[in-house]
Every structure is written in structure tokens, then in C-alpha cells.
Coordinates of C-alpha atoms in Angstrom, one line a residue:
X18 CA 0.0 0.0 0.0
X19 CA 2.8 2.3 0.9
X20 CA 4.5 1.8 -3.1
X21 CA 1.0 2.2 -4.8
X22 CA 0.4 5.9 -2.6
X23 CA 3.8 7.2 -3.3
X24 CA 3.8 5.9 -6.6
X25 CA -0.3 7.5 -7.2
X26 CA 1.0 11.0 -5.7
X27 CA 4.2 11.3 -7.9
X28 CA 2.8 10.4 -11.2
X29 CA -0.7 11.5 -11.3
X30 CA 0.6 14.6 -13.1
X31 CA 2.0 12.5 -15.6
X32 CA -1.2 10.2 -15.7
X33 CA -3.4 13.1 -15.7
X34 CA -1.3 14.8 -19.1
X35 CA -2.1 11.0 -20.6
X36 CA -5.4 11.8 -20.5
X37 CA -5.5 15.1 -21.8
X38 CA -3.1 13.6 -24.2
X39 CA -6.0 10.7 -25.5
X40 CA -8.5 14.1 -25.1
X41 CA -7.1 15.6 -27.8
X42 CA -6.6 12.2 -29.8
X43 CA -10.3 12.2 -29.9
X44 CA -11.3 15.7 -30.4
X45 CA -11.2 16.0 -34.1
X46 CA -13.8 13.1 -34.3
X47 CA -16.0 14.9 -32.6
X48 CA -14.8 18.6 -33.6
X49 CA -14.9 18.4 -37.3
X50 CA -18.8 16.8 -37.6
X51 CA -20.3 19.4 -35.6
X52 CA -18.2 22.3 -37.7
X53 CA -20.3 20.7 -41.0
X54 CA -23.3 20.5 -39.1
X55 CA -23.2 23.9 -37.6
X56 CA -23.0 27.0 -40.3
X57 CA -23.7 29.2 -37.3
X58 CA -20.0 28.5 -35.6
X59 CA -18.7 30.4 -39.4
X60 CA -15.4 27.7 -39.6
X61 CA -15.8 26.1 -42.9
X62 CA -13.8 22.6 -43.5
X63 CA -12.9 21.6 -46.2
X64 CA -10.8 18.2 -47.7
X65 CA -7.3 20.3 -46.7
X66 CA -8.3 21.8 -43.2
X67 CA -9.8 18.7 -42.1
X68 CA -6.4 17.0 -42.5
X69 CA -5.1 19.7 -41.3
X70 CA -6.8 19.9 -37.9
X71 CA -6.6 16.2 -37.3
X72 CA -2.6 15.9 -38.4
X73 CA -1.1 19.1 -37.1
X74 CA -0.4 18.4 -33.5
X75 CA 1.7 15.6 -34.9
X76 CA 3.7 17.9 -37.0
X77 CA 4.4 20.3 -34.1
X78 CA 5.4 16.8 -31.8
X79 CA 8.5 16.0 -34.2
X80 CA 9.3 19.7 -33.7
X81 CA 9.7 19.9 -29.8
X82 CA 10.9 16.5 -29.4
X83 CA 13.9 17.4 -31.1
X84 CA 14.8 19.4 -28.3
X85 CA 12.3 18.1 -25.3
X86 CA 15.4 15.8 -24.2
X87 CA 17.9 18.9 -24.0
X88 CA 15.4 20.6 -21.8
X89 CA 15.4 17.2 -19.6
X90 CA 18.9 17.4 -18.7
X91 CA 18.8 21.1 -18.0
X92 CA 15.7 21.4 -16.3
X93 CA 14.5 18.0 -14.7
X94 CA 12.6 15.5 -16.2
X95 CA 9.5 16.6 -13.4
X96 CA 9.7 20.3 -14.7
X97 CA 9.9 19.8 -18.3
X98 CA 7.1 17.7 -18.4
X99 CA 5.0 20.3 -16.3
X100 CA 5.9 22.9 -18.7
X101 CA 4.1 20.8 -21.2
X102 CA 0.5 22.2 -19.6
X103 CA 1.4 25.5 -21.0
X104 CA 0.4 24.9 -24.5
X105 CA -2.2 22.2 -23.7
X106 CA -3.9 25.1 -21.3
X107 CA -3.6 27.1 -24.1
X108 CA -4.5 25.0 -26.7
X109 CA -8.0 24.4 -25.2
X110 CA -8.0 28.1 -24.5
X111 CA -7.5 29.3 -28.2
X112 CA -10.2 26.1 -29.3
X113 CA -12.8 27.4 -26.9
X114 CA -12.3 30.8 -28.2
X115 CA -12.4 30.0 -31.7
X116 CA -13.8 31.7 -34.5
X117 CA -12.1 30.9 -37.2
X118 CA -10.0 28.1 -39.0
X119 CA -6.6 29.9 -37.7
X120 CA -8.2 29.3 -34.2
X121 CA -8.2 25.7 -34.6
X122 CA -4.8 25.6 -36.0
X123 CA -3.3 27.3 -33.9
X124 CA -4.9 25.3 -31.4
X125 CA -4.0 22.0 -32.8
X126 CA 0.0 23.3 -33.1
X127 CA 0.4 24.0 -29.5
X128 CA -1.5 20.9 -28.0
X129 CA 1.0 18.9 -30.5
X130 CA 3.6 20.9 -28.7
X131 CA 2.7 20.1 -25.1
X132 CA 1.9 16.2 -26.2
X133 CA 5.2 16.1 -27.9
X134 CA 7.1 17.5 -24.3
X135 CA 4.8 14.5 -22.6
X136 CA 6.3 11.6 -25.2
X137 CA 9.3 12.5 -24.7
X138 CA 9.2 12.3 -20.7
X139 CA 11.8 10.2 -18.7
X140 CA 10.2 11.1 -15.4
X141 CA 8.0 8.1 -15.0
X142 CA 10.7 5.9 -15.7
X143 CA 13.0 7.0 -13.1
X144 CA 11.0 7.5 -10.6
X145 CA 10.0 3.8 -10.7
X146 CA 11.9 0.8 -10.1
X147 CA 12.9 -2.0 -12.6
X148 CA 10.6 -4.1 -11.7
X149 CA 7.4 -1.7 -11.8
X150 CA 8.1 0.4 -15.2
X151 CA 5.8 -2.2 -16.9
X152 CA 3.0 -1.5 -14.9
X153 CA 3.5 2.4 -14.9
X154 CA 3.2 2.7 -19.0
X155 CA 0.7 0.5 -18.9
X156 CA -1.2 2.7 -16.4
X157 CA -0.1 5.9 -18.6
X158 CA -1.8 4.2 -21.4
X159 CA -4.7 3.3 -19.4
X160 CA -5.4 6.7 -19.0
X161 CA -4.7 7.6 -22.8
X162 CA -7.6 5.4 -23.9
X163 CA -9.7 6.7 -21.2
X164 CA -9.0 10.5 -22.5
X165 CA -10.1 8.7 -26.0
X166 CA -13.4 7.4 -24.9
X167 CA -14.0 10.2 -22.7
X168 CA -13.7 13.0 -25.8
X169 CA -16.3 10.6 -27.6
X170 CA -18.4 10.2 -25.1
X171 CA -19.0 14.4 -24.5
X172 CA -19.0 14.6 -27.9
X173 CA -22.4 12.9 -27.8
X174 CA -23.8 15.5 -25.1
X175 CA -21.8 18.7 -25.0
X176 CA -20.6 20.8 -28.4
X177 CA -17.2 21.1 -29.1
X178 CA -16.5 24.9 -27.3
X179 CA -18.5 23.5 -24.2
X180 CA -15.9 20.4 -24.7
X181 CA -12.7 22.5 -24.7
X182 CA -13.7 24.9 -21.8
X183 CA -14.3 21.7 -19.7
X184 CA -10.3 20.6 -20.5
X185 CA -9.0 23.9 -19.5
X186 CA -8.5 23.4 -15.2
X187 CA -7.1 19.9 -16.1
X188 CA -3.8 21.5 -17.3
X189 CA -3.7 24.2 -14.8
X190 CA -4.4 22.0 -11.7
X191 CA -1.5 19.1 -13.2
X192 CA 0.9 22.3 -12.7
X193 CA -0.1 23.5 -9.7
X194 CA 0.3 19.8 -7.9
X195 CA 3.5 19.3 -9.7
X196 CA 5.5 22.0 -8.4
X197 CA 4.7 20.7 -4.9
X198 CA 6.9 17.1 -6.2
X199 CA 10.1 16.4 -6.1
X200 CA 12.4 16.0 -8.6
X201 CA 13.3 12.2 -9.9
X202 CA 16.3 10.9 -7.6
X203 CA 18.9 10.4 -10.8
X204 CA 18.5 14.4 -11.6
X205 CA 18.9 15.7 -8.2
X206 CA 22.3 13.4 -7.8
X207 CA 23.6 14.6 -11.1
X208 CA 22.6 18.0 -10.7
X209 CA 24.5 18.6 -7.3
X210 CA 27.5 16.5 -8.7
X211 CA 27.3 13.5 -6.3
X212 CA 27.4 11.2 -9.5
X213 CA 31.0 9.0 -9.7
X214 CA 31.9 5.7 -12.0
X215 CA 29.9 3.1 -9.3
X216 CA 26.8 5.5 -9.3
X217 CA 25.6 4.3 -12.5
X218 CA 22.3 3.2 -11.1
X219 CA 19.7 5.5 -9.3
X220 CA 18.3 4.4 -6.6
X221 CA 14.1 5.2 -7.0
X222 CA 11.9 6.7 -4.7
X223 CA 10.3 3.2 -3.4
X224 CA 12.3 0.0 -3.8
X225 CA 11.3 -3.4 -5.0
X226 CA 10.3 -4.6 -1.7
X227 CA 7.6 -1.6 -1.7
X228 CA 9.7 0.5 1.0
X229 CA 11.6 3.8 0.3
X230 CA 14.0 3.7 -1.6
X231 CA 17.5 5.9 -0.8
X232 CA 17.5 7.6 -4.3
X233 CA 16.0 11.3 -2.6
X234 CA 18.4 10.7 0.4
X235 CA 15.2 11.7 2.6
X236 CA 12.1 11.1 3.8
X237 CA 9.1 10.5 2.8
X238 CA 7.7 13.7 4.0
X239 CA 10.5 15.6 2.7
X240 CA 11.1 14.5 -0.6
X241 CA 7.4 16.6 -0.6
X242 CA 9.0 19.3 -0.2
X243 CA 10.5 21.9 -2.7

């Protein structure tokens, strides 16, 4: 019980970006039908912007993953991949404002941005131990399908503006409650020089036997703390 609740408190932000990740998977099925079947919301599709507002986040997710792993080693695996609810908060922001096709776009570009920071995470990985990074991806896309099913299911009860105002706190609370964690273990030992030619392996945050493991060098409580 004591692995599961550390392991629940330092990854829900990651878990939580998974499913705004499989939220914006699902969007454009529900985004582009009600465009066509609402002349009233003035954003006319066509054969080119339809592929473009289901294919551009992938575009802008090449583009920052070239870089996303620079921004790891600089700035922590736990803060670059909070900085990733910056464009996602955004992106829902600039959808639920939309009123035009630029809207969208522009929409689509920056929630590719913030998915392509979350791929590109090493956090979850070294935060867990061997023996439980199986079960944490699997968890992470556990919650990806959810976001999937979820979009689809308020797209059969809520328009797509009522949608993307819904998404919005999701972002802002994930940051919020990850500033309050600490970094992974591996980081912090690199980043104050304690790593020699035996320290090859980091010690995670709860060890294979479900205790704490010695990779924060503190406690529980304080590894809490910023």
C-alpha cells in the first residue's frame, strides 16, 4: 500500500497529461462533424483543413521532441514535463475561443507541442523501479484510452467549445500539484555533482520490496517538499 500511494501521488501529473493527451486524440472526431453541421459557428472545413486539424499536432510533436530531451537534462525531467501544460492550457483556451479556421490551427500546433514534451518524458521511468516500469506505461496508457473514450463520449452530449472549456482546469491543476513534487532521484544526484563511476544506477523513490528507496536521500515527508 505504501509503493501504490507514493507511486499515485508522484505520477498523477503525468497520468493526468495522458489523458488530456487521449482528449485531444479524440477531439477531431467529434470537432470536425459538428463544424459541418453547424454554419452558425462560421469555420468552414474543407478536404485540406480537415487533414489539417486532425494531423497538425503531430507535425508540431516532431518539432519539440527534437529538443524536449535537452530541456530534460537542463531542467529535470518533473519540470519539463509540467511545462508541457502550457500549450495544452492554451491550446483548449484558443479552441474554446475560436472563431475561425486559424483558431483551430493554432490550437491544434500548440496541443501537438505540449503532447510532444509528454512523449518525450523520462520522469515516470525514473521514478520507478525495474521491476514496476511495466506497470507504470501500462497505467499511462490506461489513461490515454480513457482520454479517447472520454472526448467521444462528450461529444455525444456537450458541443465542441463546451468540450474544450471543460479541458482547460485539467492543465492548470496538473501544474499547480507538480510544483509541490520532487524532482526524480537520478537528476537531483547529477545536478548537485554527487554522481561518480559506481553511481551508474539510481536508486528510486520506493524500492522493489515496496519501501523507500534511498535515491531522494530523505524522507518521505521531505522528498514533498520543494
Amino acid at each position: 500500500h505504501w509503493s501504490i500511494m507514493v507511486y499515485i501521488l508522484q505520477l498523477l501529473p503525468t497520468y493526468l497529461l495522458h489523458f488530456t493527451y487521449g482528449l485531444s486524440l479524440g477531439y477531431p472526431s467529434i470537432l470536425e462533424p459538428q463544424l459541418k453541421n453547424d454554419p452558425m459557428a462560421g469555420i468552414i472545413l474543407d478536404s485540406t483543413s480537415e487533414g489539417l486539424v486532425v494531423s497538425l499536432d503531430y507535425g508540431s510533436t516532431i518539432v519539440i521532441s527534437v529538443v524536449a530531451g535537452q530541456l530534460q537534462s537542463k531542467f529535470g525531467p518533473l519540470r519539463t514535463t509540467l511545462s508541457a501544460c502550457i500549450p495544452i492550457c492554451l491550446a483548449w483556451i484558443s479552441m474554446a475561443l475560436a472563431s475561425d479556421i486559424l483558431a483551430v490551427y493554432s490550437s491544434r500546433f500548440l496541443v501537438g507541442l505540449g503532447n510532444g514534451i509528454l512523449l518525450s518524458s523520462v520522469y515516470s521511468v525514473e521514478i520507478a523501479s525495474a521491476d514496476k516500469r511495466g506497470a507504470v506505461v501500462m497505467v499511462e496508457l490506461t489513461f490515454r484510452c480513457l482520454g479517447i473514450i472520454t472526448a467521444s463520449l462528450l461529444g455525444t452530449l456537450l458541443d465542441w467549445k463546451t468540450i474544450a472549456w471543460l479541458v482547460i482546469p485539467i492543465p492548470v491543476f496538473i501544474f499547480i500539484y507538480g510544483m509541490f513534487l520532487p524532482e526524480s532521484p537520478f537528476f537531483k544526484k547529477v545536478g548537485r555533482g554527487r554522481r561518480n563511476s559506481e553511481d551508474t544506477e539510481y536508486q528510486p523513490l520506493v524500492d522493489n520490496k515496496g519501501g523507500k528507496g534511498n535515491g531522494s536521500g530523505c524522507s518521505w515527508l521531505e522528498m514533498f517538499k520543494m
